[in-house]
Coordinates of C-alpha atoms in Angstrom, one line a residue:
Chain A
M251 CA 65.5 100.1 51.3
K252 CA 62.2 99.9 49.5
S253 CA 63.6 99.0 46.1
N254 CA 65.9 96.6 47.8
S255 CA 63.0 94.6 49.2
R256 CA 61.2 94.9 45.8
Q257 CA 64.3 93.3 44.1
K258 CA 64.3 90.6 46.8
K259 CA 60.7 89.8 46.1
I260 CA 61.3 89.6 42.3
L261 CA 64.2 87.3 43.0
I262 CA 62.0 85.1 45.3
Y263 CA 59.4 84.8 42.6
I264 CA 61.9 83.9 39.9
L265 CA 63.3 81.2 42.2
M266 CA 59.8 79.9 43.1
I267 CA 58.8 79.7 39.4
G268 CA 62.1 77.9 38.6
I269 CA 61.4 75.3 41.2
T270 CA 57.9 74.8 39.8
F271 CA 59.5 73.6 36.5
I272 CA 61.1 70.8 38.6
T273 CA 58.1 69.8 40.6
F274 CA 55.3 70.4 38.1
G275 CA 57.3 70.3 34.8
P276 CA 57.0 66.5 34.5
F277 CA 53.2 66.8 34.6
L278 CA 53.1 69.5 31.9
Y279 CA 55.5 67.4 29.8
T280 CA 53.2 64.3 30.1
L281 CA 50.1 66.4 29.5
F282 CA 51.6 67.9 26.3
I283 CA 52.6 64.3 25.1
S284 CA 49.0 63.1 25.8
L285 CA 47.6 65.9 23.7
K286 CA 49.8 65.3 20.6
S287 CA 47.9 64.2 17.5
P288 CA 48.7 60.9 15.7
G289 CA 50.7 62.8 13.1
Q290 CA 53.1 64.3 15.6
G291 CA 56.0 62.2 17.0
I292 CA 56.0 61.7 20.8
Y293 CA 59.2 63.6 21.2
D294 CA 58.7 66.0 18.2
G295 CA 58.7 69.4 19.8
L296 CA 57.6 70.2 23.3
L297 CA 54.1 71.5 22.6
P298 CA 51.3 69.6 20.7
D299 CA 51.0 71.1 17.2
D300 CA 47.4 70.1 16.8
P301 CA 46.1 69.4 20.3
T302 CA 43.6 66.5 20.4
L303 CA 41.8 64.4 23.0
V304 CA 41.9 61.3 20.9
N305 CA 44.5 59.7 23.2
F306 CA 42.2 60.1 26.2
I307 CA 39.3 58.5 24.3
D308 CA 41.6 55.7 23.2
A309 CA 42.7 55.1 26.8
F310 CA 39.1 54.4 27.7
N311 CA 38.2 52.4 24.5
Q312 CA 41.4 50.5 23.8
T313 CA 42.4 49.5 27.3
D314 CA 40.8 48.2 30.5
F315 CA 41.2 51.6 32.1
L316 CA 37.6 51.7 33.3
L317 CA 38.0 48.2 34.9
Y318 CA 41.2 49.3 36.7
L319 CA 39.6 52.5 37.8
W320 CA 36.6 50.6 39.2
N321 CA 38.9 48.2 41.1
T322 CA 40.9 51.1 42.5
I323 CA 37.7 52.9 43.6
I324 CA 36.4 49.8 45.4
V325 CA 39.7 49.2 47.2
T326 CA 40.0 52.8 48.2
G327 CA 36.4 53.0 49.2
I328 CA 36.8 50.0 51.6
A329 CA 40.2 51.1 53.0
V330 CA 39.4 54.8 53.8
P331 CA 36.3 54.4 56.1
L332 CA 37.5 51.2 57.8
N333 CA 40.9 52.7 58.6
I334 CA 39.3 55.8 60.0
L335 CA 36.8 53.7 62.1
F336 CA 39.3 51.2 63.5
S337 CA 42.2 53.6 64.0
S338 CA 40.1 56.1 65.8
L339 CA 38.5 53.5 68.1
S340 CA 42.0 52.1 69.0
G341 CA 43.6 55.6 69.1
Y342 CA 40.9 56.7 71.5
A343 CA 41.3 53.7 73.9
L344 CA 45.1 54.3 73.9
A345 CA 44.8 58.0 74.5
R346 CA 41.8 58.2 76.9
I347 CA 41.1 55.0 78.7
D348 CA 43.4 53.8 81.5
F349 CA 43.9 50.1 81.4
R350 CA 46.5 47.4 82.1
G351 CA 48.6 46.7 79.1
R352 CA 48.0 50.0 77.5
S353 CA 51.7 51.0 77.2
I354 CA 52.7 47.6 75.9
V355 CA 50.1 47.8 73.1
L356 CA 51.2 51.3 72.3
T357 CA 54.9 50.4 72.2
L358 CA 54.2 47.3 70.0
I359 CA 52.2 49.4 67.6
I360 CA 55.0 52.1 67.3
A361 CA 57.7 49.4 67.0
T362 CA 55.9 47.8 64.0
M363 CA 56.1 51.1 62.2
T364 CA 59.9 50.8 61.7
V365 CA 59.6 47.3 60.1
P366 CA 60.0 47.5 56.3
F367 CA 57.1 45.9 54.4
Q368 CA 59.6 44.0 52.3
L369 CA 60.7 41.9 55.3
Y370 CA 57.2 40.4 55.8
M371 CA 55.7 40.5 52.4
A372 CA 56.4 36.8 51.7
P373 CA 54.6 35.5 54.9
L374 CA 51.8 38.0 54.2
F375 CA 51.4 36.6 50.7
Q376 CA 51.1 33.2 52.2
I377 CA 48.6 34.3 54.8
A378 CA 46.5 36.1 52.2
G379 CA 46.5 32.9 50.2
D380 CA 45.5 30.7 53.1
L381 CA 42.6 33.1 53.9
G382 CA 41.4 33.1 50.3
L383 CA 42.3 36.8 49.9
R384 CA 44.4 36.6 46.8
N385 CA 42.9 38.3 43.7
S386 CA 40.1 39.9 45.8
H387 CA 39.2 43.4 46.6
I388 CA 39.4 42.8 50.4
G389 CA 42.8 41.1 49.9
L390 CA 44.1 44.3 48.3
T391 CA 43.0 46.4 51.3
I392 CA 44.5 44.4 54.2
L393 CA 47.4 46.7 54.6
Q394 CA 45.2 49.7 54.9
I395 CA 42.0 48.7 56.8
S396 CA 43.8 49.4 60.0
T397 CA 47.3 50.9 60.2
A398 CA 49.8 51.4 63.0
F399 CA 50.3 54.9 61.6
G400 CA 46.6 55.6 61.7
I401 CA 46.2 54.4 65.3
F402 CA 49.2 56.5 66.4
F403 CA 48.1 59.5 64.5
M404 CA 44.6 59.4 66.0
R405 CA 45.9 58.8 69.5
Q406 CA 48.0 62.0 69.2
A407 CA 44.9 63.9 68.3
F408 CA 42.7 62.5 71.1
L409 CA 45.4 63.4 73.7
H410 CA 44.5 67.0 73.1
V411 CA 40.8 66.7 73.6
P412 CA 39.9 68.6 76.9
K413 CA 39.0 66.2 79.7
E414 CA 36.2 68.4 81.0
L415 CA 34.1 67.9 77.9
E416 CA 34.2 64.1 78.3
E417 CA 33.5 64.3 82.1
S418 CA 30.3 66.3 81.6
A419 CA 29.1 63.8 79.1
Y420 CA 29.7 61.0 81.6
L421 CA 27.7 62.9 84.2
D422 CA 24.9 63.0 81.7
G423 CA 25.0 59.2 81.6
A424 CA 26.9 58.6 78.4
N425 CA 29.0 55.5 78.1
K426 CA 32.5 55.3 76.6
F427 CA 31.4 54.6 73.1
Q428 CA 29.0 57.5 73.1
V429 CA 31.6 59.8 74.4
W430 CA 34.0 58.6 71.8
Y431 CA 31.5 59.1 69.0
K432 CA 29.6 62.2 70.1
V433 CA 32.2 64.2 72.0
A434 CA 35.7 63.2 71.0
M435 CA 35.3 62.4 67.3
P436 CA 33.8 65.8 66.3
L437 CA 36.7 67.5 68.0
V438 CA 39.4 65.7 66.0
K439 CA 37.8 66.2 62.6
P440 CA 40.8 67.8 61.0
T441 CA 42.9 64.8 62.0
V442 CA 40.2 62.4 60.7
I443 CA 40.3 64.3 57.3
S444 CA 44.1 64.1 57.1
L445 CA 44.0 60.4 57.8
A446 CA 41.4 60.0 55.2
I447 CA 43.5 61.7 52.6
Y448 CA 46.6 59.8 53.6
T449 CA 44.8 56.5 53.3
F450 CA 43.3 57.6 50.0
T451 CA 46.5 58.6 48.4
F452 CA 48.4 55.6 49.7
T453 CA 45.8 53.1 48.6
W454 CA 45.2 54.8 45.3
G455 CA 48.8 54.7 44.3
D456 CA 50.0 51.6 46.1
Y457 CA 52.0 49.3 43.8
L458 CA 54.0 46.6 45.5
W459 CA 51.2 44.8 47.4
P460 CA 48.7 44.8 44.5
L461 CA 51.6 43.6 42.3
I462 CA 52.2 40.6 44.6
N463 CA 48.6 39.8 45.5
T464 CA 47.0 40.0 42.0
T465 CA 47.6 37.5 39.3
E466 CA 44.4 38.0 37.4
S467 CA 44.2 41.1 35.2
S468 CA 40.5 41.5 36.1
M469 CA 41.7 42.5 39.6
Y470 CA 44.4 45.0 38.6
T471 CA 44.3 48.4 40.1
L472 CA 45.3 51.5 38.1
S473 CA 48.9 51.3 39.3
I474 CA 49.3 47.8 38.2
G475 CA 47.4 48.4 34.9
L476 CA 49.5 51.4 34.1
A477 CA 52.7 49.6 34.9
Q478 CA 51.6 46.7 32.6
M479 CA 50.7 49.1 29.8
S480 CA 54.1 50.8 30.0
Q481 CA 56.0 47.5 30.2
N482 CA 56.6 47.5 26.4
F483 CA 57.6 51.1 26.7
D484 CA 59.4 51.6 23.4
G485 CA 56.8 49.8 21.4
G486 CA 53.9 50.9 23.5
N487 CA 51.7 53.9 22.7
L488 CA 53.2 56.5 24.9
K489 CA 50.6 59.1 24.1
L490 CA 47.9 56.8 25.3
I491 CA 49.9 55.8 28.4
S492 CA 50.4 59.5 29.1
A493 CA 46.7 60.2 28.8
A494 CA 46.0 57.3 31.2
S495 CA 48.6 58.6 33.6
I496 CA 47.1 62.0 33.7
L497 CA 43.6 60.5 34.3
T498 CA 45.0 58.3 37.1
T499 CA 46.4 61.3 38.9
I500 CA 43.3 63.5 38.6
P501 CA 41.3 62.0 41.5
S502 CA 44.3 62.2 43.9
L503 CA 44.9 65.7 42.8
L504 CA 41.3 66.9 43.2
I505 CA 41.0 65.4 46.7
F506 CA 44.3 66.9 47.7
I507 CA 43.4 70.4 46.3
W508 CA 40.0 70.3 47.9
L509 CA 41.3 69.3 51.4
Q510 CA 44.9 70.5 51.2
K511 CA 44.6 72.8 54.2
Y512 CA 44.0 69.7 56.5
F513 CA 46.4 67.6 54.6
I514 CA 49.4 69.9 54.9
S515 CA 48.7 70.8 58.6
G516 CA 48.2 67.1 59.2
T517 CA 51.6 66.3 57.7
A518 CA 53.2 68.9 59.8
D519 CA 51.5 67.7 63.0
G520 CA 52.3 64.1 62.3
A521 CA 55.9 65.0 61.6
I522 CA 56.4 67.3 64.6
K523 CA 54.4 65.5 67.3
G524 CA 55.3 62.1 65.9
Chain B
M240 CA 33.1 51.8 97.1
S241 CA 35.7 49.1 97.9
R242 CA 36.8 46.7 95.3
D243 CA 37.6 43.0 95.9
P244 CA 40.7 42.4 93.9
F245 CA 40.0 38.7 93.3
T246 CA 36.4 38.6 92.3
L247 CA 35.4 41.2 89.7
S248 CA 31.9 42.4 89.8
K249 CA 29.9 42.3 86.6
K250 CA 30.3 46.0 86.2
G251 CA 34.0 45.7 86.8
I252 CA 34.4 43.1 84.1
K253 CA 32.5 45.3 81.7
R254 CA 34.7 48.2 82.5
N255 CA 37.8 46.2 82.0
M256 CA 36.5 44.9 78.7
T257 CA 35.7 48.3 77.2
P258 CA 39.2 49.3 76.1
W259 CA 39.7 45.9 74.5
L260 CA 36.5 46.2 72.6
F261 CA 37.7 49.5 71.2
L262 CA 41.0 47.8 70.2
L263 CA 39.5 44.6 69.0
P264 CA 39.2 45.2 65.2
S265 CA 42.7 46.8 65.0
I266 CA 44.3 44.1 67.0
V267 CA 42.7 41.3 65.0
I268 CA 43.8 43.0 61.7
L269 CA 47.3 44.0 62.8
M270 CA 47.9 40.6 64.4
T271 CA 46.9 38.7 61.2
F272 CA 48.5 41.0 58.6
L273 CA 51.4 42.6 60.4
V274 CA 52.6 41.0 63.7
I275 CA 52.3 37.3 62.6
P276 CA 54.0 37.9 59.2
I277 CA 56.8 39.7 60.9
I278 CA 57.3 36.9 63.4
E279 CA 57.2 34.4 60.5
A280 CA 59.8 36.3 58.6
F281 CA 62.1 36.0 61.5
Q282 CA 61.5 32.3 61.7
W283 CA 61.8 31.8 57.9
S284 CA 65.2 33.4 57.9
F285 CA 66.5 30.5 60.0
L286 CA 64.6 27.8 58.0
D287 CA 64.9 26.3 54.5
Y288 CA 61.3 27.1 53.8
E289 CA 59.4 25.8 50.7
L290 CA 56.5 28.1 50.0
I291 CA 54.6 25.7 47.7
S292 CA 54.8 22.4 49.7
N293 CA 54.8 24.3 53.0
T294 CA 57.7 22.2 54.4
S295 CA 60.7 23.5 56.3
E296 CA 63.9 22.5 57.8
F297 CA 66.0 24.4 60.4
V298 CA 69.3 25.6 58.9
G299 CA 70.6 28.0 61.5
F300 CA 72.6 30.9 59.9
E301 CA 72.9 29.2 56.5
N302 CA 70.7 31.7 54.8
F303 CA 72.7 34.5 56.1
Q304 CA 75.9 32.8 55.0
E305 CA 74.5 32.4 51.6
I306 CA 73.6 36.0 51.2
F307 CA 76.9 37.2 52.7
T308 CA 78.8 35.2 50.1
D309 CA 76.5 36.3 47.2
D310 CA 78.2 39.1 45.1
M311 CA 74.8 40.2 43.9
F312 CA 73.8 40.9 47.6
W313 CA 76.9 43.0 48.1
M314 CA 76.3 44.9 44.9
A315 CA 72.7 45.6 46.1
F316 CA 74.0 46.5 49.5
I317 CA 76.5 49.1 48.1
N318 CA 73.9 50.5 45.7
T319 CA 71.5 51.0 48.6
I320 CA 74.1 52.9 50.6
L321 CA 75.0 54.9 47.5
Y322 CA 71.4 55.7 46.9
V323 CA 70.8 57.0 50.4
A324 CA 74.1 58.9 50.2
I325 CA 72.8 60.7 47.0
V326 CA 69.3 61.4 48.3
L327 CA 70.3 62.4 51.9
P328 CA 72.0 65.8 51.2
L329 CA 69.4 66.7 48.6
N330 CA 66.6 65.9 50.9
I331 CA 68.1 67.9 53.7
F332 CA 68.8 71.1 51.8
L333 CA 66.5 71.4 48.8
P334 CA 63.2 71.3 50.9
M335 CA 64.8 73.7 53.4
I336 CA 65.3 76.2 50.6
L337 CA 61.7 75.6 49.3
A338 CA 60.3 76.1 52.8
S339 CA 62.2 79.3 53.3
L340 CA 60.8 80.6 50.0
V341 CA 57.2 79.7 50.7
N342 CA 57.5 81.1 54.2
Q343 CA 57.7 84.6 52.8
K344 CA 54.8 87.0 53.3
I345 CA 54.2 87.5 49.6
R346 CA 51.3 86.9 47.2
A347 CA 50.5 83.5 45.8
V348 CA 52.8 81.5 48.1
G349 CA 49.8 79.2 48.8
L350 CA 49.7 78.3 45.1
F351 CA 53.4 77.5 45.1
R352 CA 53.0 75.3 48.2
V353 CA 50.4 73.3 46.4
L354 CA 52.4 73.0 43.2
Y355 CA 55.4 71.8 45.2
Y356 CA 53.3 69.3 47.1
I357 CA 51.6 67.7 44.1
P358 CA 54.4 65.0 43.4
V359 CA 53.8 63.7 47.0
V360 CA 50.2 62.8 46.2
T361 CA 51.0 61.5 42.7
P362 CA 50.9 57.7 42.3
I363 CA 54.5 56.5 42.0
V364 CA 53.7 54.6 38.9
V365 CA 52.7 57.8 37.2
G366 CA 55.8 59.6 38.5
A367 CA 58.0 56.8 37.1
I368 CA 56.3 56.9 33.7
M369 CA 56.7 60.7 33.5
W370 CA 60.4 60.6 34.4
K371 CA 61.1 57.6 32.1
M372 CA 59.9 59.8 29.2
L373 CA 61.9 62.8 30.4
Y374 CA 65.1 60.7 30.8
S375 CA 64.8 58.9 27.4
Q376 CA 67.2 59.5 24.6
D377 CA 64.8 61.6 22.7
G378 CA 63.3 63.2 25.8
A379 CA 63.4 66.8 27.0
L380 CA 66.3 66.5 29.5
S381 CA 68.7 65.0 26.9
S382 CA 67.7 67.6 24.2
F383 CA 68.1 70.4 26.7
L384 CA 71.5 69.4 27.9
V385 CA 72.7 68.9 24.3
S386 CA 71.4 72.4 23.4
I387 CA 73.3 74.1 26.2
G388 CA 76.4 72.0 25.4
I389 CA 76.7 70.0 28.7
I390 CA 76.6 66.7 26.8
D391 CA 77.6 66.1 23.2
D392 CA 75.1 63.5 22.1
P393 CA 71.6 62.6 23.2
M394 CA 71.6 59.8 25.8
N395 CA 69.2 57.8 27.9
F396 CA 70.0 58.5 31.5
L397 CA 68.4 55.3 32.8
T398 CA 70.3 52.9 30.6
N399 CA 73.8 54.5 31.2
S400 CA 75.5 52.7 34.1
T401 CA 77.1 55.9 35.4
T402 CA 73.9 58.1 35.4
A403 CA 71.2 55.5 36.1
L404 CA 71.4 55.5 39.9
I405 CA 71.6 59.3 40.1
A406 CA 68.7 59.6 37.7
V407 CA 66.5 57.2 39.7
A408 CA 67.5 58.8 43.0
F409 CA 66.3 62.1 41.6
I410 CA 62.8 60.7 41.2
T411 CA 62.8 59.9 44.9
V412 CA 64.0 63.4 45.7
W413 CA 61.3 64.9 43.4
K414 CA 58.6 62.8 45.0
G415 CA 59.6 63.9 48.5
L416 CA 60.4 67.6 48.1
G417 CA 56.9 68.8 49.1
Y418 CA 56.6 66.5 52.0
Y419 CA 59.9 67.5 53.6
M420 CA 59.2 71.1 52.7
I421 CA 56.1 71.0 55.0
I422 CA 58.1 69.5 57.8
Y423 CA 60.6 72.4 57.6
L424 CA 57.7 74.9 57.1
A425 CA 56.0 73.9 60.3
N426 CA 59.3 74.3 62.1
L427 CA 60.1 77.7 60.5
Q428 CA 56.7 79.0 61.5
S429 CA 57.5 78.2 65.1
I430 CA 60.6 80.5 65.1
Q431 CA 59.8 83.8 66.7
S432 CA 59.9 86.7 64.3
Q433 CA 61.4 88.9 67.0
L434 CA 64.7 87.0 66.4
Y435 CA 64.8 88.2 62.8
E436 CA 63.6 91.7 63.7
S437 CA 66.4 92.2 66.2
A438 CA 68.9 90.7 63.9
S439 CA 68.0 93.1 61.1
I440 CA 68.2 96.0 63.5
D441 CA 71.7 94.8 64.3
G442 CA 72.4 95.0 60.6
A443 CA 72.5 91.3 59.7
T444 CA 72.0 90.5 56.0
S445 CA 69.4 87.9 54.9
I446 CA 72.1 85.4 54.3
Q447 CA 73.6 85.9 57.7
Q448 CA 70.2 85.6 59.3
F449 CA 69.6 82.3 57.4
R450 CA 72.9 80.9 58.5
K451 CA 72.9 82.2 62.1
I452 CA 69.2 81.9 63.0
T453 CA 67.3 79.7 60.5
V454 CA 69.7 76.8 60.1
P455 CA 70.4 76.3 63.8
M456 CA 66.6 76.5 64.6
L457 CA 65.9 73.9 62.0
V458 CA 68.1 71.2 63.4
P459 CA 65.2 69.2 64.9
S460 CA 63.6 69.1 61.4
M461 CA 66.9 68.2 59.8
T462 CA 67.1 65.2 62.2
L463 CA 63.7 64.1 61.3
V464 CA 64.2 64.5 57.6
S465 CA 67.5 62.6 57.8
I466 CA 65.9 59.7 59.7
L467 CA 62.9 59.5 57.3
T468 CA 65.3 59.7 54.3
I469 CA 67.5 56.9 55.6
V470 CA 64.6 54.7 56.5
N471 CA 62.7 55.3 53.3
G472 CA 65.8 55.3 51.1
L473 CA 66.8 51.9 52.3
K474 CA 63.3 50.6 51.3
V475 CA 63.4 52.2 47.8
F476 CA 61.7 49.9 45.3
E477 CA 59.0 51.4 43.0
E478 CA 61.1 54.1 41.4
I479 CA 63.7 51.4 40.4
A480 CA 61.4 48.5 39.6
L481 CA 59.4 50.8 37.3
T482 CA 62.2 52.6 35.5
T483 CA 65.4 50.5 35.3
N484 CA 64.3 47.2 36.9
G485 CA 67.7 47.1 38.6
G486 CA 69.7 47.5 35.4
P487 CA 71.8 48.3 33.5
A488 CA 73.9 45.3 34.6
G489 CA 72.8 45.6 38.3
A490 CA 73.8 49.2 38.5
T491 CA 70.5 50.1 40.2
T492 CA 69.8 46.9 42.0
T493 CA 69.1 47.8 45.7
L494 CA 68.4 45.5 48.7
V495 CA 64.7 45.6 48.2
M496 CA 65.1 44.7 44.5
Y497 CA 67.3 41.8 45.7
I498 CA 64.6 40.7 48.2
Y499 CA 61.9 41.1 45.6
D500 CA 63.9 39.0 43.0
K501 CA 64.4 36.2 45.6
F502 CA 60.7 36.3 46.5
I503 CA 59.8 36.0 42.8
D504 CA 62.1 33.0 42.6
L505 CA 60.3 31.6 45.7
D506 CA 63.6 31.7 47.7
V507 CA 61.5 33.1 50.6
S508 CA 64.0 32.1 53.3
I509 CA 66.8 34.0 51.6
A510 CA 64.4 36.9 51.1
S511 CA 63.5 36.9 54.8
A512 CA 67.2 36.8 55.8
A513 CA 67.9 39.8 53.5
G514 CA 64.9 41.5 54.9
L515 CA 66.3 41.2 58.4
V516 CA 69.6 42.8 57.2
L517 CA 67.5 45.6 55.8
L518 CA 65.7 46.0 59.2
A519 CA 69.0 46.0 61.0
L520 CA 70.3 48.7 58.6
A521 CA 67.3 50.9 59.2
I522 CA 67.6 50.6 63.0
I523 CA 71.4 51.3 62.9
G524 CA 70.9 54.2 60.5
S525 CA 68.4 55.9 62.7
L526 CA 70.3 55.3 65.8
I527 CA 73.5 56.8 64.4
Q528 CA 71.6 59.8 63.0
M529 CA 69.9 60.4 66.4
K530 CA 73.3 60.1 68.2
L531 CA 75.0 62.6 65.8
T532 CA 72.2 65.1 66.1
N533 CA 72.1 64.9 69.9
Q534 CA 75.8 65.7 69.8
R535 CA 75.2 68.6 67.4
E536 CA 72.3 70.0 69.5
D537 CA 74.6 69.9 72.5
D538 CA 77.3 71.7 70.6
L539 CA 74.9 74.4 69.5
R540 CA 73.6 74.9 73.1
A541 CA 77.1 75.1 74.5

């Protein structure tokens, strides 16, 4: 019995490591390419013979990587706090305040979540142009500064806040905004953090909307910049592109690893309750 | 305190305003950037709309007639269905296996969960670049398959019309593995361990337990994963635009690629009409899926 369960464990580990080659293998492959020296061909052998950081230095010096990074940081820096603020305000009203029209607003918000972006991207492009939001940082964030998903996600969390806590705050003379900010928000902190990471990863890696809404290369985000760099894939410097790809992934990766507990449980909650 | 229903007191107005003040920023943003564009897309699909001159003419169903008689549209339509058909079974079963593995009470499972989840948070452009290198003629996958004798000569999987769609679909599967794994994992952790304990006392093997307990208990997650796969699969764009750009010879052109190409050509009315077809497919797909699963859940209960 004991050796049987030991064998089973070894089998499980072998399987798990095998799967790691599929999920994490492409990262290692790219990392190895990015570390290959000028003398070694891109596809010559798997490992770098003479590991060097020269491709990373070139990514900074020979491309507009820093500019793209800066644009991406600004766009993400606008989207994350605003989406949290606006989505939690709306989510709170929809979960905790009784008012006429509440269920209609909620139904409408949920209904929009099924509509593919590609259906309305052309009208959105025109609206962004009319409002002077093309080639601007704000223009790049309009899909993320308040999202139907965020509102719904926050509403689900506020539904679970105990009513008694709010009632005692009202007795102490607090108004609805104070109760939202001082009582309810601290209690849904894990959800707020998950929403922050969702908004971060989505905005950081978003491709289609920035592709449509930016025509000037000075406004490119990392996704667009990388895609442009890799356009001439066969002629392009793949080692440099690999280095830039690794650098682009690091911020997402660090934030995810730092807050993964919340992120993973948030995904599960969103999926199961939603 | 009695309330006059016709004249609201100052306090009453304030109370009625409060929820709307909470909702105001979101409503303004969602109206401007979501609801109005959606309504316009519906309108444009029945108009001959000129984006540049901002002029339009009502044409009824002409845009739909045009796409339904366009061979490229049908090719994109079939490719989209094929794409979903490739991704769907992989998305249902692979993450289920992953979730069962990382649900074991053994050391370092936390690390593996993180390693499996990383593709989910990786920007899709980076994912596409990585897989493009792996799939290239001199890349690792080709060399590996040649060395174990599965293929005779090195090949580029993305420029070969028989492998291109499967190769791109696998990028989607790779990107979603961790996400769907977590959905299954949350479901698995809600299954009571007593069920397994009594099953092992009765002498059920691990595989029997998996088939008789785990799989039936996971039906709710399977439904959710199927719906998400159908809805997201119909919308696939980045993986394709960044690796094959619809080629070779249209072999990977999907509905969204078709819509995007029309948009780039400023045929926005045609793009809107094709967008409505996409929305209809998404709704039909989820409805069928829900209906089938309800049936299955009833069968399981019976």
